[in-house]
mmCIF file of C-alpha atoms in Angstrom:
data_model
loop_
_atom_site.group_PDB
_atom_site.id
_atom_site.type_symbol
_atom_site.label_atom_id
_atom_site.label_comp_id
_atom_site.label_asym_id
_atom_site.label_seq_id
_atom_site.Cartn_x
_atom_site.Cartn_y
_atom_site.Cartn_z
ATOM 1 C CA ASP C 1 -37.290 15.822 3.430
ATOM 2 C CA ASP C 2 -33.679 15.730 2.291
ATOM 3 C CA ASP C 3 -31.982 15.464 5.661
ATOM 4 C CA LYS C 4 -30.473 12.023 5.105
ATOM 5 C CA VAL C 5 -26.950 11.694 6.449
ATOM 6 C CA VAL C 6 -24.605 10.015 3.998
ATOM 7 C CA ASP C 7 -21.836 8.084 5.718
ATOM 8 C CA ASN C 8 -19.111 7.216 3.253
ATOM 9 C CA GLY C 9 -17.277 5.023 5.743
ATOM 10 C CA THR C 10 -13.741 5.592 6.919
ATOM 11 C CA SER C 11 -10.213 5.270 5.591
ATOM 12 C CA LYS C 12 -7.154 4.273 7.572
ATOM 13 C CA VAL C 13 -3.650 2.925 7.131
ATOM 14 C CA ALA C 14 -3.381 -0.795 6.387
ATOM 15 C CA LEU C 15 0.002 -2.296 7.274
ATOM 16 C CA ALA C 16 1.914 -4.092 4.516
ATOM 17 C CA THR C 17 3.304 -7.564 5.154
ATOM 18 C CA GLU C 18 5.106 -8.203 1.869
ATOM 19 C CA VAL C 19 6.321 -6.465 -1.299
ATOM 20 C CA LYS C 20 7.185 -8.754 -4.232
ATOM 21 C CA GLY C 21 8.432 -7.780 -7.649
ATOM 22 C CA PRO C 22 11.379 -7.687 -10.037
ATOM 23 C CA ALA C 23 14.879 -7.075 -8.654
ATOM 24 C CA ASN C 24 16.071 -5.490 -11.901
ATOM 25 C CA GLY C 25 14.653 -3.147 -14.477
ATOM 26 C CA LYS C 26 15.550 -0.640 -17.154
ATOM 27 C CA VAL C 27 15.318 3.162 -17.184
ATOM 28 C CA ASN C 28 11.745 4.322 -18.013
ATOM 29 C CA GLU C 29 10.395 0.756 -17.826
ATOM 30 C CA GLU C 30 7.295 0.331 -15.658
ATOM 31 C CA LEU C 31 7.663 -2.421 -13.067
ATOM 32 C CA SER C 32 4.822 -3.958 -11.050
ATOM 33 C CA TYR C 33 5.105 -4.937 -7.383
ATOM 34 C CA ASP C 34 2.539 -6.995 -5.488
ATOM 35 C CA VAL C 35 1.912 -5.418 -2.086
ATOM 36 C CA THR C 36 0.197 -7.648 0.489
ATOM 37 C CA PHE C 37 -1.557 -5.823 3.333
ATOM 38 C CA ILE C 38 -3.800 -6.540 6.303
ATOM 39 C CA VAL C 39 -7.165 -4.872 6.882
ATOM 40 C CA ASP C 40 -8.960 -4.568 10.239
ATOM 41 C CA ASN C 41 -11.980 -6.606 9.159
ATOM 42 C CA ALA C 42 -13.190 -8.504 6.116
ATOM 43 C CA CYS C 43 -15.172 -5.486 4.855
ATOM 44 C CA GLY C 44 -11.987 -3.441 4.347
ATOM 45 C CA GLU C 45 -10.699 -2.899 0.830
ATOM 46 C CA PHE C 46 -7.886 -1.097 -0.986
ATOM 47 C CA SER C 47 -8.333 2.663 -1.347
ATOM 48 C CA LYS C 48 -4.994 4.191 -2.387
ATOM 49 C CA ILE C 49 -1.257 4.385 -1.824
ATOM 50 C CA SER C 50 0.158 7.465 -0.120
ATOM 51 C CA GLU C 51 3.546 8.709 1.075
ATOM 52 C CA VAL C 52 4.644 8.365 4.692
ATOM 53 C CA THR C 53 7.716 9.208 6.762
ATOM 54 C CA ILE C 54 8.903 7.121 9.701
ATOM 55 C CA GLY C 55 11.622 9.018 11.560
ATOM 56 C CA THR C 56 13.753 10.319 8.682
ATOM 57 C CA GLU C 57 12.911 7.543 6.202
ATOM 58 C CA LYS C 58 10.423 8.177 3.441
ATOM 59 C CA GLY C 59 8.278 5.387 2.101
ATOM 60 C CA LEU C 60 4.766 4.454 1.073
ATOM 61 C CA GLN C 61 1.693 3.200 2.869
ATOM 62 C CA VAL C 62 -1.520 1.494 1.866
ATOM 63 C CA ILE C 63 -4.784 3.220 2.769
ATOM 64 C CA ALA C 64 -7.790 0.923 3.173
ATOM 65 C CA LYS C 65 -11.410 2.028 3.166
ATOM 66 C CA TYR C 66 -14.160 0.579 5.290
ATOM 67 C CA PRO C 67 -17.862 0.903 4.541
ATOM 68 C CA ALA C 68 -20.152 2.616 7.001
ATOM 69 C CA GLY C 69 -22.097 0.427 9.374
ATOM 70 C CA VAL C 70 -21.326 -2.838 11.080
ATOM 71 C CA CYS C 71 -19.133 -5.413 9.394
ATOM 72 C CA THR C 72 -20.402 -8.914 10.151
ATOM 73 C CA GLN C 73 -17.442 -10.629 8.457
ATOM 74 C CA GLN C 74 -14.800 -10.386 11.141
ATOM 75 C CA VAL C 75 -11.847 -12.463 9.930
ATOM 76 C CA PRO C 76 -9.995 -10.639 7.164
ATOM 77 C CA ASP C 77 -7.851 -12.320 4.540
ATOM 78 C CA PRO C 78 -4.680 -10.492 3.520
ATOM 79 C CA LEU C 79 -5.353 -8.356 0.456
ATOM 80 C CA LYS C 80 -3.074 -7.445 -2.450
ATOM 81 C CA THR C 81 -2.662 -4.408 -4.621
ATOM 82 C CA VAL C 82 -0.195 -3.599 -7.387
ATOM 83 C CA TYR C 83 2.263 -0.714 -7.071
ATOM 84 C CA LYS C 84 3.773 0.570 -10.328
ATOM 85 C CA PHE C 85 7.358 1.858 -10.214
ATOM 86 C CA LYS C 86 9.240 3.656 -12.983
ATOM 87 C CA SER C 87 12.555 5.482 -12.787
ATOM 88 C CA ALA C 88 13.999 7.956 -15.270
ATOM 89 C CA THR C 89 17.483 7.372 -13.840
ATOM 90 C CA ALA C 90 19.708 4.346 -13.279
ATOM 91 C CA GLY C 91 20.532 3.279 -9.728
ATOM 92 C CA THR C 92 19.412 1.138 -6.813
ATOM 93 C CA PHE C 93 16.035 1.956 -5.277
ATOM 94 C CA ASP C 94 14.205 0.741 -2.187
ATOM 95 C CA ILE C 95 10.465 0.338 -2.576
ATOM 96 C CA LYS C 96 9.320 0.669 1.027
ATOM 97 C CA PHE C 97 5.861 0.124 2.467
ATOM 98 C CA LYS C 98 4.840 0.769 6.058
ATOM 99 C CA LYS C 99 4.868 -2.525 7.995
ATOM 100 C CA SER C 100 4.432 -1.104 11.513
ATOM 101 C CA GLU C 101 4.594 2.226 13.308
ATOM 102 C CA THR C 102 8.410 2.012 13.275
ATOM 103 C CA GLU C 103 9.454 0.013 10.209
ATOM 104 C CA PHE C 104 9.039 -0.646 6.501
ATOM 105 C CA VAL C 105 8.953 -3.838 4.456
ATOM 106 C CA THR C 106 11.330 -3.263 1.524
ATOM 107 C CA ALA C 107 11.907 -4.525 -2.004
ATOM 108 C CA LYS C 108 15.206 -3.489 -3.611
ATOM 109 C CA VAL C 109 15.408 -2.876 -7.371
ATOM 110 C CA VAL C 110 18.404 -2.094 -9.571
ATOM 111 C CA ILE C 111 17.594 0.079 -12.598
ATOM 112 C CA GLU C 112 20.096 -0.031 -15.476
#
C-alpha cells in the first residue's frame, strides 16, 4: 500500500528585525549582510530570500519553512541568514528587508 501522504510542512514570510553589513563597497565586489529574522516557533528555519513590494517600494523578504506536525518548542530565538549583494555599477543602494506589512528595515551601501 503506497497511499502514505507526505507533508513537507509549510513556508511563510518571516519578518526581518535587522540588516547589518558594510556601508561601502567596490563595483563587482560581493558584500555579505547579516539578516536577523523572527520565526513563528522554534521549529522554523531559513528557507530562502524572495522579492516583495510594499506599496511602490521593492525590497526583499525572508521565507521560513516549518516542518509538518506539532512543534513542541514554542519560544523561538531570532535567526540569522546571510544575504550576498554585488553591484556592477557605482552608486548608493538600499538593501531592504520586510520588517512588517507596511515597512522595510534598510541597510544603505555606497558602491564606488
